Amino acid sequence: MNKYKKITLDGLIYQNPTFMLVLGTCPTLGLISSAFSSLGMGLTVLVILTLSNILISLLRKIIPNEVRIPCYIVIIATLVTFARMFLEKFVPDLYESLGGFLALIVVNCIILGRAEAFANKHTVLESTVDGLANGLGFTAAITVMGIICEFFGNGSLFGFKIMEFKMSMLATPAGAFLVYGICIAVFVYIIDAIERARRVKVNKLSRENLLKEAA
Amino acid sequence: MATFIAIVLAAVLTNNFITVKTYGICPFLGVSKKSSSALGMGVAVTVVMVLATLVTYPIYTYVMVPLGIDFLEIIFFIFIIASLVQMLEVVIRKISPSLYNAMGVYLPLITTNCAVLGVAELVIGDMTSILGEGVAMNIGWAALYSLFAGLGFTLVMLIMSGMREKLNYYKTPKAITGFPIAMVTACFICMAFTVFSYI
């Protein structure tokens, strides 16, 4: 159980694909001007990432090592083609707002990166958990930034008007870069602070133990 | 002539791949620490973009659409780009080892670059806003658009690498060192490029 907890925490926080590894930046920067499209992008990537992790870890003993990257790309491209048809038919709003970035999920580094770094070495169950955790980490990060950008840049949330005040610069790519940069800095700062606090606590505990032993 | 100027202005300034479309951000942030590597990456991306458009556009228009298999475009395009990059690597290594030393390390990274697949997808889509009314898309315009989009990419890469080289002289707090400060730098470049959208 401990193993799965570690995979989940790594995907969500310590190895968060968006904030810690800074992967899959193109769709993030392109779509966070609207909370709806960033949530949609996150969920699409979550589904494709989980499915590709499952398929690749099922096939990991069959795929020859020399041609593994082309094989992964074909698997991912097939999944993306399915996702595109599905969205075009059932969620046309989202299909419109994602635009070109839907096809570009094929070259999203998160999916290929997890296939290469995790799914081809681990069992199906572990890969599924890893895909879900990383996908959720990406979805959470991109949605939080989407909400910030849309709220301050457009005065609305998921398309509903909330206030008149707006800084339209935050709804442009320039604002996306700014918000993304600040979010990474805040995230790294918080993680560092937590780690430091934990280290101090551990040091204090071990010093007390030593003192007790000495007494 | 008017179409030519419209394509050049749109590809390099008003619809720049990095600052407006946000395609190809991974190399933009990853390989922009030194001017020389930024230039190498930019040139390599430009070459691959032009070649990819020259191959994918005719295949899409003259093979896939008549056969009715245009829904397979993503799989076809990514495969064509991957094999193209691989072939280019072999050819360059054979013809000019010095060029291979300068450009070779960037080539494998280009397969997973959004800019290449992005331009291949863009030129088969609706381009009337750039070409103007009544001008039909053909392979010449497609190649021209991808050439200048690549040059625009190189231009922004060079500006960014110049700014990051200067940034090395300043001490920044630990939390914003690395990606955050690069993102804020990129934000200023984007703001400068926003002005061009009023042309």
XYZ file of C-alpha atoms in Angstrom:
414
model
C 0.000 0.000 0.000
C 2.873 2.299 0.845
C 4.164 1.941 -2.726
C 0.888 3.226 -4.203
C 0.799 6.117 -1.740
C 4.285 7.134 -2.856
C 3.342 6.927 -6.575
C 0.235 9.032 -5.941
C 2.047 11.682 -3.892
C 4.864 11.862 -6.468
C 2.431 12.382 -9.328
C 0.295 14.896 -7.480
C 2.894 16.953 -5.614
C 6.589 16.083 -5.501
C 6.917 15.285 -9.225
C 3.920 17.335 -10.373
C 4.242 17.421 -14.177
C 3.198 21.056 -14.484
C 4.882 22.763 -11.542
C 7.889 20.618 -10.642
C 8.913 19.081 -13.993
C 7.471 21.864 -16.222
C 6.259 19.445 -18.924
C 3.372 19.888 -21.329
C 3.751 23.654 -21.307
C 2.273 24.412 -24.739
C -1.372 23.470 -24.004
C -1.049 24.929 -20.502
C 0.020 28.343 -21.730
C -2.331 28.277 -24.689
C -5.504 27.396 -22.809
C -5.339 28.879 -19.305
C -7.069 32.065 -20.424
C -10.337 30.148 -19.907
C -11.121 27.872 -16.957
C -13.541 25.725 -19.004
C -11.036 24.847 -21.725
C -8.222 24.229 -19.240
C -10.403 21.854 -17.194
C -11.417 20.104 -20.423
C -7.798 19.808 -21.526
C -6.810 18.434 -18.126
C -9.530 15.768 -18.171
C -8.733 14.773 -21.768
C -5.053 14.366 -20.899
C -6.012 12.446 -17.723
C -8.006 9.883 -19.725
C -5.444 9.537 -22.524
C -2.525 9.316 -20.082
C -4.186 6.589 -18.011
C -5.182 4.551 -21.070
C -1.743 4.887 -22.692
C -0.043 3.889 -19.422
C -2.269 0.795 -19.179
C -1.717 -0.217 -22.834
C 2.030 0.370 -22.741
C 2.545 -1.544 -19.515
C 0.437 -4.411 -20.897
C 2.614 -4.480 -24.030
C 5.935 -3.807 -22.295
C 7.235 -7.373 -22.742
C 6.177 -7.513 -26.421
C 7.497 -4.173 -27.720
C 11.163 -4.515 -28.779
C 13.441 -2.077 -27.005
C 14.932 -0.543 -30.181
C 11.645 0.641 -31.695
C 9.804 1.472 -28.479
C 9.417 5.228 -29.079
C 7.623 4.832 -32.469
C 5.384 2.184 -30.888
C 4.462 4.504 -28.013
C 3.759 7.327 -30.457
C 1.422 5.140 -32.511
C -0.481 4.057 -29.382
C -0.816 7.662 -28.177
C -1.786 8.979 -31.628
C -4.525 6.351 -31.917
C -5.913 7.314 -28.498
C -5.830 11.000 -29.436
C -7.675 10.289 -32.688
C -10.401 8.490 -30.715
C -10.572 11.322 -28.184
C -10.885 13.863 -30.980
C -13.772 11.994 -32.648
C -15.483 11.536 -29.266
C -15.237 15.221 -28.347
C -16.308 16.376 -31.823
C -19.436 14.240 -31.590
C -20.458 14.588 -27.944
C -18.860 17.793 -26.565
C -18.627 20.164 -29.554
C -18.174 23.230 -27.292
C -15.007 21.808 -25.808
C -13.833 20.627 -29.247
C -14.107 24.212 -30.527
C -12.348 25.795 -27.570
C -9.431 23.346 -27.546
C -8.774 23.960 -31.244
C -5.351 22.906 -32.465
C -4.187 21.842 -29.037
C -6.343 18.712 -29.199
C -4.182 17.219 -31.965
C -1.055 18.411 -30.172
C -1.758 16.091 -27.200
C 0.221 13.539 -29.265
C 3.416 15.481 -28.662
C 2.568 16.339 -25.048
C 5.760 15.477 -23.158
C 3.837 14.293 -20.064
C 2.293 11.286 -21.837
C 5.435 10.159 -23.668
C 7.498 10.940 -20.565
C 5.380 8.728 -18.282
C 5.432 5.931 -20.893
C 9.207 6.087 -21.125
C 9.985 6.686 -17.442
C 7.327 4.580 -15.717
C 4.905 2.428 -17.721
C 7.509 0.354 -19.546
C 9.070 -0.836 -16.270
C 6.087 -1.335 -13.955
C 3.032 -3.555 -13.601
C -0.366 -2.636 -15.010
C -1.845 -1.651 -11.635
C 1.090 0.569 -10.721
C 1.005 2.217 -14.149
C -2.724 2.869 -13.827
C -2.228 4.565 -10.460
C 0.674 6.556 -11.871
C -1.355 7.667 -14.889
C -4.286 8.743 -12.699
C -2.027 10.577 -10.234
C -0.069 12.441 -12.901
C -3.207 13.237 -14.865
C -4.906 14.589 -11.738
C -1.791 16.617 -10.896
C -1.854 18.148 -14.374
C -5.625 18.736 -14.269
C -5.472 20.392 -10.849
C -2.563 22.647 -11.815
C -3.993 23.761 -15.166
C -7.480 24.324 -13.697
C -6.163 26.431 -10.806
C -4.217 28.601 -13.257
C -7.218 28.726 -15.585
C -9.424 29.987 -12.743
C -6.861 32.649 -11.768
C -6.386 33.833 -15.349
C -10.070 33.896 -16.205
C -11.137 35.533 -12.924
C -8.648 38.389 -13.086
C -8.353 38.589 -16.866
C -12.015 38.444 -17.788
C -13.959 38.949 -14.564
C -15.749 35.641 -15.061
C -15.562 32.020 -13.921
C -16.311 29.070 -16.246
C -18.019 31.561 -18.540
C -20.267 33.194 -15.895
C -19.818 36.923 -15.386
C -18.839 37.732 -11.792
C -17.424 41.239 -11.682
C -16.850 44.228 -13.937
C -13.202 44.723 -13.032
C -10.740 43.050 -15.376
C -7.071 43.097 -16.393
C -7.310 41.881 -19.971
C -3.535 41.394 -20.123
C -3.945 38.247 -17.999
C -6.141 36.660 -20.673
C -3.374 36.923 -23.309
C -0.323 34.625 -23.724
C 1.774 37.254 -21.891
C -0.459 36.966 -18.832
C -0.390 33.176 -19.126
C 3.407 33.215 -18.924
C 3.287 35.568 -15.922
C 0.700 33.535 -13.985
C 2.461 30.250 -14.791
C 5.814 31.631 -13.598
C 4.356 33.001 -10.361
C 2.449 29.753 -9.695
C 5.639 27.664 -10.108
C 7.497 29.990 -7.734
C 4.756 29.827 -5.074
C 4.443 26.030 -5.393
C 8.207 25.478 -5.098
C 8.358 27.867 -2.137
C 5.556 26.065 -0.264
C 7.059 22.607 -0.909
C 10.452 23.871 0.275
C 8.944 25.366 3.429
C 7.123 22.108 4.261
C 10.283 20.085 3.714
C 12.293 22.468 5.893
C 9.703 22.320 8.694
C 9.738 18.526 8.571
C 13.525 18.392 8.687
C 13.602 20.701 11.722
C 11.026 18.484 13.455
C 13.017 15.307 12.690
C 16.244 16.955 13.931
C 14.543 18.081 17.131
C 13.123 14.596 17.761
C 16.471 12.896 17.238
C 18.199 15.450 19.486
C 15.649 14.796 22.263
C 16.188 11.069 21.867
C 19.936 11.533 22.098
C 19.546 13.686 25.209
C 17.276 11.060 26.785
C 19.799 8.333 25.999
C 22.618 10.437 27.426
C 20.609 11.034 30.605
C 2.505 40.056 -53.710
C -0.084 41.188 -51.169
C -0.540 37.582 -50.081
C 3.221 37.181 -49.766
C 3.518 40.213 -47.465
C 0.464 39.125 -45.478
C 1.934 35.674 -44.895
C 5.344 37.046 -43.871
C 3.877 39.588 -41.437
C 1.433 37.078 -39.979
C 3.942 34.267 -39.566
C 6.788 36.322 -38.091
C 5.041 39.064 -36.096
C 1.275 39.025 -35.620
C 0.786 35.257 -35.311
C 4.206 34.387 -33.969
C 4.337 30.742 -32.929
C 5.770 31.312 -29.463
C 4.304 34.608 -28.338
C 0.786 34.355 -29.767
C 0.045 30.683 -30.490
C 2.254 29.279 -27.674
C 3.507 26.370 -29.792
C 6.991 24.975 -29.196
C 7.416 26.199 -25.633
C 9.520 23.211 -24.487
C 12.575 24.109 -26.611
C 11.866 27.804 -26.007
C 12.352 27.328 -22.249
C 14.771 24.415 -22.370
C 17.350 25.396 -24.990
C 17.423 29.179 -24.573
C 20.192 29.480 -21.978
C 22.901 30.257 -24.580
C 22.555 32.229 -27.831
C 24.506 29.676 -29.872
C 22.274 26.758 -28.851
C 19.141 28.889 -29.324
C 20.240 29.683 -32.889
C 21.025 26.022 -33.601
C 17.647 24.882 -32.301
C 15.833 27.631 -34.222
C 17.494 26.730 -37.527
C 16.910 23.008 -36.991
C 13.216 23.597 -36.202
C 12.828 25.847 -39.273
C 14.350 23.232 -41.594
C 12.185 20.436 -40.192
C 9.045 22.593 -40.326
C 9.523 23.412 -44.029
C 10.328 19.798 -44.932
C 7.410 18.479 -42.895
C 4.954 20.845 -44.601
C 6.364 19.965 -48.042
C 5.687 16.279 -47.345
C 2.487 16.324 -45.273
C 0.531 18.899 -47.294
C 0.600 16.967 -50.638
C 0.010 13.656 -48.884
C -3.027 15.071 -47.088
C -4.499 16.852 -50.135
C -3.777 14.330 -52.881
C -3.816 10.994 -51.064
C -5.713 11.106 -47.786
C -8.664 13.317 -48.763
C -9.474 11.443 -52.029
C -9.246 8.121 -50.189
C -11.453 9.432 -47.388
C -8.957 8.630 -44.632
C -8.364 12.214 -43.517
C -9.470 11.323 -39.977
C -6.149 9.462 -39.617
C -4.178 12.693 -40.090
C -2.665 12.754 -36.578
C -1.207 9.240 -36.854
C 0.080 9.859 -40.394
C 1.578 13.253 -39.624
C 3.424 12.233 -36.480
C 4.809 9.200 -38.271
C 5.942 11.255 -41.269
C 7.591 13.824 -38.996
C 9.355 11.184 -36.902
C 10.755 9.375 -39.929
C 11.659 12.671 -41.612
C 13.700 13.739 -38.586
C 15.418 10.365 -38.474
C 16.278 10.553 -42.200
C 17.479 14.137 -41.906
C 19.801 13.077 -39.104
C 21.337 10.294 -41.227
C 21.698 12.533 -44.295
C 23.297 15.417 -42.394
C 25.717 13.087 -40.638
C 26.779 11.683 -44.035
C 27.033 14.974 -45.939
C 28.432 17.420 -43.425
C 29.823 16.212 -40.093
C 30.486 19.793 -38.934
C 26.837 20.754 -39.472
C 25.843 17.543 -37.697
C 27.953 18.540 -34.699
C 26.256 21.934 -34.572
C 22.678 20.787 -35.217
C 22.595 17.042 -34.515
C 21.860 17.161 -30.807
C 18.675 19.150 -31.391
C 17.224 16.872 -34.062
C 15.884 14.029 -31.864
C 14.146 16.592 -29.658
C 12.256 18.029 -32.618
C 9.991 14.997 -33.129
C 8.084 15.895 -29.982
C 8.057 19.624 -30.736
C 4.542 21.047 -30.984
C 5.640 23.649 -33.542
C 6.281 21.055 -36.286
C 3.034 19.110 -35.864
C 1.275 22.422 -35.231
C 2.297 23.937 -38.573
C 1.391 20.736 -40.417
C -2.082 20.849 -38.832
C -2.464 24.605 -39.407
C -1.808 24.640 -43.141
C -4.438 21.974 -43.834
C -6.986 23.896 -41.782
C -8.768 27.176 -42.453
C -6.214 29.856 -43.365
C -8.492 32.506 -44.931
C -7.800 35.022 -42.155
C -4.129 35.078 -43.138
C -4.259 34.529 -46.905
C -7.140 36.920 -47.503
C -10.450 36.269 -49.230
C -10.415 34.346 -52.505
C -6.828 33.129 -52.334
C -6.650 29.352 -52.479
C -4.166 27.515 -50.328
C -1.481 25.660 -52.228
C 1.782 23.968 -51.430
C 3.832 27.106 -52.189
C 1.977 29.256 -49.669
C 2.090 26.395 -47.165
C 5.865 26.075 -47.450
C 6.304 29.858 -47.304
C 4.137 30.092 -44.187
C 6.085 27.371 -42.404
C 9.431 28.907 -43.441
C 8.543 32.295 -41.958
C 6.863 30.749 -38.918
C 10.177 28.972 -38.289
C 12.084 32.223 -38.712
C 9.737 33.941 -36.259
C 10.386 31.096 -33.817
C 14.156 31.576 -34.235
C 13.807 35.329 -33.706
C 12.006 34.926 -30.379
C 14.453 32.196 -29.291
C 17.367 34.593 -29.946
C 15.740 37.478 -28.036
C 14.987 35.162 -25.111
C 18.513 33.705 -25.007
C 20.017 37.203 -25.026
C 17.866 38.198 -22.063
C 18.670 34.996 -20.160
C 22.417 35.470 -20.725
C 22.122 38.894 -19.098
C 20.001 37.452 -16.264
C 22.902 35.200 -15.283
C 24.686 38.212 -13.815
C 21.975 38.822 -11.233
C 21.251 36.855 -8.079
C 17.624 35.776 -7.731
C 15.868 34.202 -4.706
C 15.915 30.393 -4.723
C 12.191 29.917 -5.376
C 12.176 31.954 -8.597
C 15.503 30.757 -10.018
C 15.183 28.738 -13.205
C 11.761 28.377 -14.793
C 9.783 31.092 -12.949
C 12.179 33.898 -13.863
C 12.349 32.576 -17.452
C 8.538 32.644 -17.627
C 8.416 36.236 -16.418
C 11.058 37.162 -19.010
C 8.958 35.462 -21.674
C 5.956 37.472 -20.439
C 7.750 40.724 -21.319
C 8.686 39.433 -24.783
C 5.027 38.474 -25.349
C 3.873 41.921 -24.267
C 6.283 43.481 -26.767
C 4.939 41.225 -29.512
C 1.324 42.019 -28.623
C 1.906 45.475 -30.105
C 2.307 43.914 -33.558
C -1.261 42.630 -33.468
C -2.439 46.203 -34.072
C -0.786 46.287 -37.528
